[in-house]
């Protein structure tokens, strides 16, 4: 019965949505401190290629490869973030975009290590590794009515879902913490924040590093879900796509990145006929959003309105009883 309800294709699409949510959150935390970055595709590539090379060539366990890729991306975030402190707006965007292109060109030209433009195939697939581990302890997915491929994609989906729930909880807590308030103050007015005793340098590098770590983590998960990566996966288009997730959904709130990543990942799948034109669609959506709703679909005002409406419904419901 369970096997009849689970479609591997839908689970794979859902898994890509969850990975893109992590990417949306990675740019959200950078924008939260007022920094416009287009380097997350580069950080994603660092995480993906690090874990791919470690697990493929050196038989490093998946979890070690993923964590190493994430941490290395964070180190690159610090290296890029500190010199970029004096840059703002479009100048910071150009500098970080340059970093992403440097990473991509490096991956293309180091054929002896990265296979160049061909990419790396045969990367250990997370679901297959879980299936092998479960079979080694005597568990057969067919006992639950699942085929092997269904179990593989279901296990990936569940792991990503748990990770996403944790990250959403983390960012919501951080937003209402001292760190989140410091990010908001810096975004509103950097000089005023500094005059109030906020260490602007520390918090800007912190937000930049957080964004790099989570982008690298998403890249590592992407590599172990797809089992194949190439430099084309981390091009300029990917950088713009990640930015659009948060800008379209709403860069002020965590829910904006979640909505933007989910909607814009699902849209090409629903409209398969126009999937090849998704970057044109993204451009049109950005122009429309900047003209009519620059804060994105979801913002603080909408969330407050929804909370008030929900409270009124509860009040009326209690009164009617």
PDB file of C-alpha atoms in Angstrom:
ATOM      1  CA  UNK A   1       0.000   0.000   0.000  1.00  0.00           C
ATOM      2  CA  UNK A   2       2.776   2.422   0.947  1.00  0.00           C
ATOM      3  CA  UNK A   3       4.660   1.632  -2.241  1.00  0.00           C
ATOM      4  CA  UNK A   4       1.665   2.605  -4.378  1.00  0.00           C
ATOM      5  CA  UNK A   5       1.535   6.069  -2.806  1.00  0.00           C
ATOM      6  CA  UNK A   6       5.222   6.950  -3.256  1.00  0.00           C
ATOM      7  CA  UNK A   7       6.436   8.211  -6.626  1.00  0.00           C
ATOM      8  CA  UNK A   8      10.257   8.482  -6.931  1.00  0.00           C
ATOM      9  CA  UNK A   9       9.940  11.362  -9.419  1.00  0.00           C
ATOM     10  CA  UNK A  10       7.848  13.466  -7.026  1.00  0.00           C
ATOM     11  CA  UNK A  11      10.243  12.673  -4.185  1.00  0.00           C
ATOM     12  CA  UNK A  12      13.208  13.782  -6.298  1.00  0.00           C
ATOM     13  CA  UNK A  13      11.510  17.068  -7.174  1.00  0.00           C
ATOM     14  CA  UNK A  14      10.642  17.569  -3.497  1.00  0.00           C
ATOM     15  CA  UNK A  15      14.287  16.883  -2.579  1.00  0.00           C
ATOM     16  CA  UNK A  16      15.489  19.549  -5.017  1.00  0.00           C
ATOM     17  CA  UNK A  17      12.973  21.965  -3.489  1.00  0.00           C
ATOM     18  CA  UNK A  18      14.433  21.281  -0.043  1.00  0.00           C
ATOM     19  CA  UNK A  19      17.990  21.819  -1.333  1.00  0.00           C
ATOM     20  CA  UNK A  20      16.934  25.099  -2.941  1.00  0.00           C
ATOM     21  CA  UNK A  21      15.331  26.169   0.340  1.00  0.00           C
ATOM     22  CA  UNK A  22      18.764  25.793   1.962  1.00  0.00           C
ATOM     23  CA  UNK A  23      20.220  27.926  -0.850  1.00  0.00           C
ATOM     24  CA  UNK A  24      17.458  30.500  -0.348  1.00  0.00           C
ATOM     25  CA  UNK A  25      18.267  30.643   3.367  1.00  0.00           C
ATOM     26  CA  UNK A  26      21.977  31.022   2.575  1.00  0.00           C
ATOM     27  CA  UNK A  27      21.321  34.223   0.631  1.00  0.00           C
ATOM     28  CA  UNK A  28      18.675  35.368   3.128  1.00  0.00           C
ATOM     29  CA  UNK A  29      21.193  35.502   5.986  1.00  0.00           C
ATOM     30  CA  UNK A  30      23.590  37.538   3.830  1.00  0.00           C
ATOM     31  CA  UNK A  31      20.873  39.972   2.795  1.00  0.00           C
ATOM     32  CA  UNK A  32      19.782  40.222   6.452  1.00  0.00           C
ATOM     33  CA  UNK A  33      22.912  42.271   7.169  1.00  0.00           C
ATOM     34  CA  UNK A  34      22.476  44.421   4.054  1.00  0.00           C
ATOM     35  CA  UNK A  35      25.033  42.619   1.852  1.00  0.00           C
ATOM     36  CA  UNK A  36      24.106  41.840  -1.743  1.00  0.00           C
ATOM     37  CA  UNK A  37      26.118  38.756  -2.686  1.00  0.00           C
ATOM     38  CA  UNK A  38      26.225  36.832  -5.960  1.00  0.00           C
ATOM     39  CA  UNK A  39      28.929  34.436  -4.814  1.00  0.00           C
ATOM     40  CA  UNK A  40      26.766  31.676  -3.340  1.00  0.00           C
ATOM     41  CA  UNK A  41      27.056  29.589  -6.502  1.00  0.00           C
ATOM     42  CA  UNK A  42      30.839  29.637  -5.983  1.00  0.00           C
ATOM     43  CA  UNK A  43      30.481  28.550  -2.355  1.00  0.00           C
ATOM     44  CA  UNK A  44      28.052  25.866  -3.487  1.00  0.00           C
ATOM     45  CA  UNK A  45      30.669  24.611  -5.959  1.00  0.00           C
ATOM     46  CA  UNK A  46      33.345  24.497  -3.238  1.00  0.00           C
ATOM     47  CA  UNK A  47      31.118  22.335  -1.036  1.00  0.00           C
ATOM     48  CA  UNK A  48      30.039  20.068  -3.892  1.00  0.00           C
ATOM     49  CA  UNK A  49      33.493  19.448  -5.363  1.00  0.00           C
ATOM     50  CA  UNK A  50      35.161  19.026  -1.967  1.00  0.00           C
ATOM     51  CA  UNK A  51      32.847  16.235  -0.850  1.00  0.00           C
ATOM     52  CA  UNK A  52      32.771  14.690  -4.343  1.00  0.00           C
ATOM     53  CA  UNK A  53      36.562  14.431  -4.520  1.00  0.00           C
ATOM     54  CA  UNK A  54      36.920  13.164  -0.945  1.00  0.00           C
ATOM     55  CA  UNK A  55      34.222  10.502  -1.160  1.00  0.00           C
ATOM     56  CA  UNK A  56      35.040   9.392  -4.712  1.00  0.00           C
ATOM     57  CA  UNK A  57      38.849   9.343  -4.653  1.00  0.00           C
ATOM     58  CA  UNK A  58      39.630   8.748  -0.982  1.00  0.00           C
ATOM     59  CA  UNK A  59      36.612   6.744   0.262  1.00  0.00           C
ATOM     60  CA  UNK A  60      35.845   9.328   2.933  1.00  0.00           C
ATOM     61  CA  UNK A  61      32.465   8.736   4.663  1.00  0.00           C
ATOM     62  CA  UNK A  62      29.637  10.883   3.278  1.00  0.00           C
ATOM     63  CA  UNK A  63      29.000  12.819   6.463  1.00  0.00           C
ATOM     64  CA  UNK A  64      32.704  13.740   6.786  1.00  0.00           C
ATOM     65  CA  UNK A  65      32.820  14.824   3.146  1.00  0.00           C
ATOM     66  CA  UNK A  66      29.688  16.956   3.499  1.00  0.00           C
ATOM     67  CA  UNK A  67      30.902  18.647   6.686  1.00  0.00           C
ATOM     68  CA  UNK A  68      34.378  19.234   5.204  1.00  0.00           C
ATOM     69  CA  UNK A  69      32.872  20.801   2.085  1.00  0.00           C
ATOM     70  CA  UNK A  70      30.642  23.060   4.191  1.00  0.00           C
ATOM     71  CA  UNK A  71      33.502  24.187   6.437  1.00  0.00           C
ATOM     72  CA  UNK A  72      35.826  24.825   3.478  1.00  0.00           C
ATOM     73  CA  UNK A  73      33.099  26.948   1.870  1.00  0.00           C
ATOM     74  CA  UNK A  74      32.850  28.859   5.163  1.00  0.00           C
ATOM     75  CA  UNK A  75      36.608  29.482   5.130  1.00  0.00           C
ATOM     76  CA  UNK A  76      36.328  30.854   1.611  1.00  0.00           C
ATOM     77  CA  UNK A  77      33.435  32.979   2.894  1.00  0.00           C
ATOM     78  CA  UNK A  78      35.751  34.552   5.462  1.00  0.00           C
ATOM     79  CA  UNK A  79      38.505  35.036   2.880  1.00  0.00           C
ATOM     80  CA  UNK A  80      36.120  36.777   0.481  1.00  0.00           C
ATOM     81  CA  UNK A  81      34.042  38.521   3.149  1.00  0.00           C
ATOM     82  CA  UNK A  82      36.827  40.421   4.930  1.00  0.00           C
ATOM     83  CA  UNK A  83      38.210  42.235   1.835  1.00  0.00           C
ATOM     84  CA  UNK A  84      34.640  42.933   0.701  1.00  0.00           C
ATOM     85  CA  UNK A  85      33.723  44.874   3.865  1.00  0.00           C
ATOM     86  CA  UNK A  86      34.367  48.204   2.169  1.00  0.00           C
ATOM     87  CA  UNK A  87      32.115  47.333  -0.759  1.00  0.00           C
ATOM     88  CA  UNK A  88      28.361  47.860  -0.819  1.00  0.00           C
ATOM     89  CA  UNK A  89      25.443  47.302  -3.128  1.00  0.00           C
ATOM     90  CA  UNK A  90      26.252  46.588  -6.746  1.00  0.00           C
ATOM     91  CA  UNK A  91      30.022  46.773  -6.141  1.00  0.00           C
ATOM     92  CA  UNK A  92      29.812  43.927  -3.604  1.00  0.00           C
ATOM     93  CA  UNK A  93      27.595  41.982  -6.001  1.00  0.00           C
ATOM     94  CA  UNK A  94      30.160  42.340  -8.807  1.00  0.00           C
ATOM     95  CA  UNK A  95      33.048  41.338  -6.529  1.00  0.00           C
ATOM     96  CA  UNK A  96      31.288  38.214  -5.245  1.00  0.00           C
ATOM     97  CA  UNK A  97      30.133  37.334  -8.757  1.00  0.00           C
ATOM     98  CA  UNK A  98      33.777  37.527  -9.792  1.00  0.00           C
ATOM     99  CA  UNK A  99      34.652  35.051  -7.045  1.00  0.00           C
ATOM    100  CA  UNK A 100      32.023  32.632  -8.328  1.00  0.00           C
ATOM    101  CA  UNK A 101      33.377  32.886 -11.869  1.00  0.00           C
ATOM    102  CA  UNK A 102      36.946  32.363 -10.633  1.00  0.00           C
ATOM    103  CA  UNK A 103      35.845  29.141  -8.924  1.00  0.00           C
ATOM    104  CA  UNK A 104      34.030  27.940 -12.048  1.00  0.00           C
ATOM    105  CA  UNK A 105      36.965  28.700 -14.360  1.00  0.00           C
ATOM    106  CA  UNK A 106      39.337  26.993 -11.924  1.00  0.00           C
ATOM    107  CA  UNK A 107      37.161  23.864 -11.965  1.00  0.00           C
ATOM    108  CA  UNK A 108      37.094  23.864 -15.775  1.00  0.00           C
ATOM    109  CA  UNK A 109      40.871  24.254 -16.160  1.00  0.00           C
ATOM    110  CA  UNK A 110      42.078  21.793 -13.514  1.00  0.00           C
ATOM    111  CA  UNK A 111      41.225  18.704 -15.542  1.00  0.00           C
ATOM    112  CA  UNK A 112      43.690  16.464 -13.696  1.00  0.00           C
ATOM    113  CA  UNK A 113      41.723  16.929 -10.467  1.00  0.00           C
ATOM    114  CA  UNK A 114      38.163  17.912 -11.375  1.00  0.00           C
ATOM    115  CA  UNK A 115      37.841  16.366 -14.878  1.00  0.00           C
ATOM    116  CA  UNK A 116      37.337  19.865 -16.253  1.00  0.00           C
ATOM    117  CA  UNK A 117      34.099  20.614 -18.072  1.00  0.00           C
ATOM    118  CA  UNK A 118      33.168  16.924 -18.069  1.00  0.00           C
ATOM    119  CA  UNK A 119      32.590  17.003 -14.318  1.00  0.00           C
ATOM    120  CA  UNK A 120      32.660  14.232 -11.739  1.00  0.00           C
ATOM    121  CA  UNK A 121      30.393  11.210 -12.031  1.00  0.00           C
ATOM    122  CA  UNK A 122      29.969   8.163  -9.821  1.00  0.00           C
ATOM    123  CA  UNK A 123      29.675  10.242  -6.645  1.00  0.00           C
ATOM    124  CA  UNK A 124      28.281   8.071  -3.818  1.00  0.00           C
ATOM    125  CA  UNK A 125      24.513   8.572  -3.787  1.00  0.00           C
ATOM    126  CA  UNK A 126      23.156   9.292  -0.340  1.00  0.00           C
ATOM    127  CA  UNK A 127      20.044   7.148  -0.693  1.00  0.00           C
ATOM    128  CA  UNK A 128      22.016   4.186  -2.055  1.00  0.00           C
ATOM    129  CA  UNK A 129      24.462   4.427   0.831  1.00  0.00           C
ATOM    130  CA  UNK A 130      21.579   4.414   3.329  1.00  0.00           C
ATOM    131  CA  UNK A 131      19.999   1.449   1.560  1.00  0.00           C
ATOM    132  CA  UNK A 132      23.279  -0.511   1.674  1.00  0.00           C
ATOM    133  CA  UNK A 133      23.717   0.310   5.341  1.00  0.00           C
ATOM    134  CA  UNK A 134      20.167  -0.826   6.163  1.00  0.00           C
ATOM    135  CA  UNK A 135      20.607  -4.081   4.236  1.00  0.00           C
ATOM    136  CA  UNK A 136      23.833  -4.763   6.118  1.00  0.00           C
ATOM    137  CA  UNK A 137      21.897  -4.707   9.393  1.00  0.00           C
ATOM    138  CA  UNK A 138      19.269  -7.033   7.980  1.00  0.00           C
ATOM    139  CA  UNK A 139      16.537  -4.549   6.970  1.00  0.00           C
ATOM    140  CA  UNK A 140      14.768  -5.093   3.652  1.00  0.00           C
ATOM    141  CA  UNK A 141      12.629  -2.151   2.390  1.00  0.00           C
ATOM    142  CA  UNK A 142      10.254  -4.587   0.677  1.00  0.00           C
ATOM    143  CA  UNK A 143       8.983  -5.524   4.145  1.00  0.00           C
ATOM    144  CA  UNK A 144       7.329  -2.081   4.257  1.00  0.00           C
ATOM    145  CA  UNK A 145       5.979  -2.462   0.718  1.00  0.00           C
ATOM    146  CA  UNK A 146       8.642  -0.196  -0.810  1.00  0.00           C
ATOM    147  CA  UNK A 147      10.816  -0.941  -3.810  1.00  0.00           C
ATOM    148  CA  UNK A 148      14.530  -0.182  -3.483  1.00  0.00           C
ATOM    149  CA  UNK A 149      14.346   2.992  -5.606  1.00  0.00           C
ATOM    150  CA  UNK A 150      11.363   4.229  -3.600  1.00  0.00           C
ATOM    151  CA  UNK A 151      13.247   3.701  -0.346  1.00  0.00           C
ATOM    152  CA  UNK A 152      16.285   5.515  -1.766  1.00  0.00           C
ATOM    153  CA  UNK A 153      14.390   8.685  -2.700  1.00  0.00           C
ATOM    154  CA  UNK A 154      12.203   8.575   0.406  1.00  0.00           C
ATOM    155  CA  UNK A 155      15.229   8.391   2.695  1.00  0.00           C
ATOM    156  CA  UNK A 156      16.839  11.361   0.917  1.00  0.00           C
ATOM    157  CA  UNK A 157      13.630  13.367   1.226  1.00  0.00           C
ATOM    158  CA  UNK A 158      13.239  12.626   4.941  1.00  0.00           C
ATOM    159  CA  UNK A 159      16.860  13.573   5.726  1.00  0.00           C
ATOM    160  CA  UNK A 160      16.578  16.842   3.789  1.00  0.00           C
ATOM    161  CA  UNK A 161      13.223  17.621   5.402  1.00  0.00           C
ATOM    162  CA  UNK A 162      14.669  17.193   8.908  1.00  0.00           C
ATOM    163  CA  UNK A 163      17.662  19.363   7.995  1.00  0.00           C
ATOM    164  CA  UNK A 164      15.408  22.079   6.547  1.00  0.00           C
ATOM    165  CA  UNK A 165      13.176  22.104   9.624  1.00  0.00           C
ATOM    166  CA  UNK A 166      16.233  22.519  11.848  1.00  0.00           C
ATOM    167  CA  UNK A 167      17.660  25.333   9.700  1.00  0.00           C
ATOM    168  CA  UNK A 168      14.329  27.174   9.606  1.00  0.00           C
ATOM    169  CA  UNK A 169      14.101  26.914  13.403  1.00  0.00           C
ATOM    170  CA  UNK A 170      17.699  28.134  13.705  1.00  0.00           C
ATOM    171  CA  UNK A 171      17.193  31.199  11.499  1.00  0.00           C
ATOM    172  CA  UNK A 172      13.920  32.139  13.192  1.00  0.00           C
ATOM    173  CA  UNK A 173      15.620  31.951  16.583  1.00  0.00           C
ATOM    174  CA  UNK A 174      18.612  33.905  15.301  1.00  0.00           C
ATOM    175  CA  UNK A 175      16.385  36.620  13.822  1.00  0.00           C
ATOM    176  CA  UNK A 176      14.956  37.357  17.278  1.00  0.00           C
ATOM    177  CA  UNK A 177      18.318  37.069  19.046  1.00  0.00           C
ATOM    178  CA  UNK A 178      21.046  39.627  19.648  1.00  0.00           C
ATOM    179  CA  UNK A 179      22.739  38.527  16.406  1.00  0.00           C
ATOM    180  CA  UNK A 180      19.574  39.008  14.351  1.00  0.00           C
ATOM    181  CA  UNK A 181      18.940  42.438  15.841  1.00  0.00           C
ATOM    182  CA  UNK A 182      22.536  43.406  15.032  1.00  0.00           C
ATOM    183  CA  UNK A 183      22.044  42.264  11.425  1.00  0.00           C
ATOM    184  CA  UNK A 184      18.864  44.366  11.168  1.00  0.00           C
ATOM    185  CA  UNK A 185      20.566  47.440  12.627  1.00  0.00           C
ATOM    186  CA  UNK A 186      23.476  47.146  10.191  1.00  0.00           C
ATOM    187  CA  UNK A 187      21.073  46.722   7.283  1.00  0.00           C
ATOM    188  CA  UNK A 188      19.090  49.822   8.297  1.00  0.00           C
ATOM    189  CA  UNK A 189      22.076  52.108   8.893  1.00  0.00           C
ATOM    190  CA  UNK A 190      25.627  50.825   9.217  1.00  0.00           C
ATOM    191  CA  UNK A 191      27.069  54.016  10.677  1.00  0.00           C
ATOM    192  CA  UNK A 192      24.280  54.351  13.240  1.00  0.00           C
ATOM    193  CA  UNK A 193      24.779  50.715  14.259  1.00  0.00           C
ATOM    194  CA  UNK A 194      28.514  51.315  14.746  1.00  0.00           C
ATOM    195  CA  UNK A 195      27.810  54.403  16.867  1.00  0.00           C
ATOM    196  CA  UNK A 196      25.579  52.253  19.113  1.00  0.00           C
ATOM    197  CA  UNK A 197      28.503  49.934  19.860  1.00  0.00           C
ATOM    198  CA  UNK A 198      27.722  47.136  17.385  1.00  0.00           C
ATOM    199  CA  UNK A 199      30.826  45.480  15.962  1.00  0.00           C
ATOM    200  CA  UNK A 200      29.879  45.937  12.310  1.00  0.00           C
ATOM    201  CA  UNK A 201      32.924  44.118  10.942  1.00  0.00           C
ATOM    202  CA  UNK A 202      32.298  41.014  13.056  1.00  0.00           C
ATOM    203  CA  UNK A 203      28.596  40.732  12.252  1.00  0.00           C
ATOM    204  CA  UNK A 204      28.995  41.374   8.534  1.00  0.00           C
ATOM    205  CA  UNK A 205      31.678  38.695   8.260  1.00  0.00           C
ATOM    206  CA  UNK A 206      29.527  36.391  10.410  1.00  0.00           C
ATOM    207  CA  UNK A 207      26.510  36.707   8.111  1.00  0.00           C
ATOM    208  CA  UNK A 208      28.684  36.303   5.020  1.00  0.00           C
ATOM    209  CA  UNK A 209      30.323  33.197   6.490  1.00  0.00           C
ATOM    210  CA  UNK A 210      26.985  31.698   7.508  1.00  0.00           C
ATOM    211  CA  UNK A 211      25.706  32.177   3.969  1.00  0.00           C
ATOM    212  CA  UNK A 212      28.851  30.528   2.553  1.00  0.00           C
ATOM    213  CA  UNK A 213      28.619  27.537   4.918  1.00  0.00           C
ATOM    214  CA  UNK A 214      24.987  26.836   4.092  1.00  0.00           C
ATOM    215  CA  UNK A 215      25.560  27.315   0.369  1.00  0.00           C
ATOM    216  CA  UNK A 216      28.479  24.872   0.572  1.00  0.00           C
ATOM    217  CA  UNK A 217      26.307  22.452   2.536  1.00  0.00           C
ATOM    218  CA  UNK A 218      23.569  22.668  -0.113  1.00  0.00           C
ATOM    219  CA  UNK A 219      26.176  22.020  -2.806  1.00  0.00           C
ATOM    220  CA  UNK A 220      27.451  18.948  -0.956  1.00  0.00           C
ATOM    221  CA  UNK A 221      23.929  17.578  -0.567  1.00  0.00           C
ATOM    222  CA  UNK A 222      23.255  18.307  -4.241  1.00  0.00           C
ATOM    223  CA  UNK A 223      26.331  16.278  -5.244  1.00  0.00           C
ATOM    224  CA  UNK A 224      25.255  13.254  -3.176  1.00  0.00           C
ATOM    225  CA  UNK A 225      21.665  13.405  -4.368  1.00  0.00           C
ATOM    226  CA  UNK A 226      22.441  13.732  -8.095  1.00  0.00           C
ATOM    227  CA  UNK A 227      25.686  11.658  -8.103  1.00  0.00           C
ATOM    228  CA  UNK A 228      27.089  13.945 -10.815  1.00  0.00           C
ATOM    229  CA  UNK A 229      28.329  17.529 -10.861  1.00  0.00           C
ATOM    230  CA  UNK A 230      30.020  19.762 -13.420  1.00  0.00           C
ATOM    231  CA  UNK A 231      31.163  23.411 -13.492  1.00  0.00           C
ATOM    232  CA  UNK A 232      28.023  24.263 -15.515  1.00  0.00           C
ATOM    233  CA  UNK A 233      25.928  23.530 -12.418  1.00  0.00           C
ATOM    234  CA  UNK A 234      27.494  26.508 -10.623  1.00  0.00           C
ATOM    235  CA  UNK A 235      27.534  29.176 -13.307  1.00  0.00           C
ATOM    236  CA  UNK A 236      26.306  32.769 -13.253  1.00  0.00           C
ATOM    237  CA  UNK A 237      22.757  31.524 -13.847  1.00  0.00           C
ATOM    238  CA  UNK A 238      22.839  29.543 -10.595  1.00  0.00           C
ATOM    239  CA  UNK A 239      24.023  32.622  -8.683  1.00  0.00           C
ATOM    240  CA  UNK A 240      21.119  34.682 -10.039  1.00  0.00           C
ATOM    241  CA  UNK A 241      18.688  31.848  -9.361  1.00  0.00           C
ATOM    242  CA  UNK A 242      19.731  31.691  -5.693  1.00  0.00           C
ATOM    243  CA  UNK A 243      19.298  35.446  -5.336  1.00  0.00           C
ATOM    244  CA  UNK A 244      15.867  35.322  -6.963  1.00  0.00           C
ATOM    245  CA  UNK A 245      14.693  32.717  -4.424  1.00  0.00           C
ATOM    246  CA  UNK A 246      14.977  35.232  -1.607  1.00  0.00           C
ATOM    247  CA  UNK A 247      14.201  38.455  -3.488  1.00  0.00           C
ATOM    248  CA  UNK A 248      11.041  37.044  -5.077  1.00  0.00           C
ATOM    249  CA  UNK A 249       9.767  35.337  -1.932  1.00  0.00           C
ATOM    250  CA  UNK A 250      10.737  38.172   0.384  1.00  0.00           C
ATOM    251  CA  UNK A 251      14.204  38.939   1.719  1.00  0.00           C
ATOM    252  CA  UNK A 252      12.969  40.359   5.029  1.00  0.00           C
ATOM    253  CA  UNK A 253      11.686  37.101   6.505  1.00  0.00           C
ATOM    254  CA  UNK A 254      12.690  33.443   6.612  1.00  0.00           C
ATOM    255  CA  UNK A 255       9.373  32.453   5.065  1.00  0.00           C
ATOM    256  CA  UNK A 256      10.187  34.490   1.966  1.00  0.00           C
ATOM    257  CA  UNK A 257      13.207  32.343   1.090  1.00  0.00           C
ATOM    258  CA  UNK A 258      11.170  29.194   1.711  1.00  0.00           C
ATOM    259  CA  UNK A 259       8.289  30.333  -0.483  1.00  0.00           C
ATOM    260  CA  UNK A 260      10.540  31.664  -3.254  1.00  0.00           C
ATOM    261  CA  UNK A 261      12.640  28.497  -3.459  1.00  0.00           C
ATOM    262  CA  UNK A 262       9.583  26.231  -3.382  1.00  0.00           C
ATOM    263  CA  UNK A 263       7.550  28.184  -5.932  1.00  0.00           C
ATOM    264  CA  UNK A 264      10.362  28.827  -8.416  1.00  0.00           C
ATOM    265  CA  UNK A 265      11.584  25.216  -8.272  1.00  0.00           C
ATOM    266  CA  UNK A 266       8.105  23.799  -8.719  1.00  0.00           C
ATOM    267  CA  UNK A 267       7.060  26.222 -11.474  1.00  0.00           C
ATOM    268  CA  UNK A 268       9.282  24.760 -14.275  1.00  0.00           C
ATOM    269  CA  UNK A 269       8.186  21.241 -13.284  1.00  0.00           C
ATOM    270  CA  UNK A 270       4.506  22.151 -13.547  1.00  0.00           C
ATOM    271  CA  UNK A 271       5.006  24.082 -16.780  1.00  0.00           C
ATOM    272  CA  UNK A 272       7.403  21.710 -18.524  1.00  0.00           C
ATOM    273  CA  UNK A 273       6.739  23.385 -21.883  1.00  0.00           C
ATOM    274  CA  UNK A 274       8.425  26.600 -20.756  1.00  0.00           C
ATOM    275  CA  UNK A 275      11.067  25.068 -18.471  1.00  0.00           C
ATOM    276  CA  UNK A 276      13.830  26.021 -20.946  1.00  0.00           C
ATOM    277  CA  UNK A 277      12.847  29.663 -20.562  1.00  0.00           C
ATOM    278  CA  UNK A 278      12.891  29.738 -16.764  1.00  0.00           C
ATOM    279  CA  UNK A 279      15.751  32.258 -16.582  1.00  0.00           C
ATOM    280  CA  UNK A 280      13.788  34.631 -18.796  1.00  0.00           C
ATOM    281  CA  UNK A 281      10.796  34.107 -16.511  1.00  0.00           C
ATOM    282  CA  UNK A 282      12.986  34.844 -13.485  1.00  0.00           C
ATOM    283  CA  UNK A 283      14.103  38.095 -15.117  1.00  0.00           C
ATOM    284  CA  UNK A 284      10.539  39.173 -15.851  1.00  0.00           C
ATOM    285  CA  UNK A 285       9.468  38.293 -12.312  1.00  0.00           C
ATOM    286  CA  UNK A 286      12.327  40.347 -10.874  1.00  0.00           C
ATOM    287  CA  UNK A 287      11.411  43.383 -12.952  1.00  0.00           C
ATOM    288  CA  UNK A 288       7.768  43.112 -11.908  1.00  0.00           C
ATOM    289  CA  UNK A 289       8.685  42.623  -8.240  1.00  0.00           C
ATOM    290  CA  UNK A 290      11.063  45.586  -8.207  1.00  0.00           C
ATOM    291  CA  UNK A 291       8.385  47.772  -9.775  1.00  0.00           C
ATOM    292  CA  UNK A 292       5.355  46.759  -7.717  1.00  0.00           C
ATOM    293  CA  UNK A 293       6.562  44.893  -4.620  1.00  0.00           C
ATOM    294  CA  UNK A 294      10.298  45.378  -3.954  1.00  0.00           C
ATOM    295  CA  UNK A 295      10.023  43.753  -0.514  1.00  0.00           C
ATOM    296  CA  UNK A 296       8.959  40.443  -2.104  1.00  0.00           C
ATOM    297  CA  UNK A 297       5.791  38.386  -1.854  1.00  0.00           C
ATOM    298  CA  UNK A 298       6.079  37.869   1.911  1.00  0.00           C
ATOM    299  CA  UNK A 299       7.181  40.595   4.306  1.00  0.00           C
ATOM    300  CA  UNK A 300       6.889  41.519   7.979  1.00  0.00           C
ATOM    301  CA  UNK A 301       3.635  43.415   7.432  1.00  0.00           C
ATOM    302  CA  UNK A 302       1.982  40.421   5.776  1.00  0.00           C
ATOM    303  CA  UNK A 303       3.065  38.118   8.602  1.00  0.00           C
ATOM    304  CA  UNK A 304       1.677  40.521  11.224  1.00  0.00           C
ATOM    305  CA  UNK A 305      -1.584  40.734   9.288  1.00  0.00           C
ATOM    306  CA  UNK A 306      -1.819  36.939   9.135  1.00  0.00           C
ATOM    307  CA  UNK A 307      -1.169  36.663  12.879  1.00  0.00           C
ATOM    308  CA  UNK A 308      -3.867  39.237  13.661  1.00  0.00           C
ATOM    309  CA  UNK A 309      -6.341  37.478  11.389  1.00  0.00           C
ATOM    310  CA  UNK A 310      -5.515  34.113  12.946  1.00  0.00           C
ATOM    311  CA  UNK A 311      -6.001  35.595  16.426  1.00  0.00           C
ATOM    312  CA  UNK A 312      -9.394  37.002  15.446  1.00  0.00           C
ATOM    313  CA  UNK A 313     -10.495  33.646  14.072  1.00  0.00           C
ATOM    314  CA  UNK A 314      -9.561  31.964  17.340  1.00  0.00           C
ATOM    315  CA  UNK A 315     -11.351  34.659  19.295  1.00  0.00           C
ATOM    316  CA  UNK A 316     -14.529  34.329  17.240  1.00  0.00           C
ATOM    317  CA  UNK A 317     -14.313  30.549  17.422  1.00  0.00           C
ATOM    318  CA  UNK A 318     -14.046  30.637  21.217  1.00  0.00           C
ATOM    319  CA  UNK A 319     -16.878  33.150  21.450  1.00  0.00           C
ATOM    320  CA  UNK A 320     -19.221  31.050  19.331  1.00  0.00           C
ATOM    321  CA  UNK A 321     -18.763  28.096  21.655  1.00  0.00           C
TER     322      UNK A 321
END
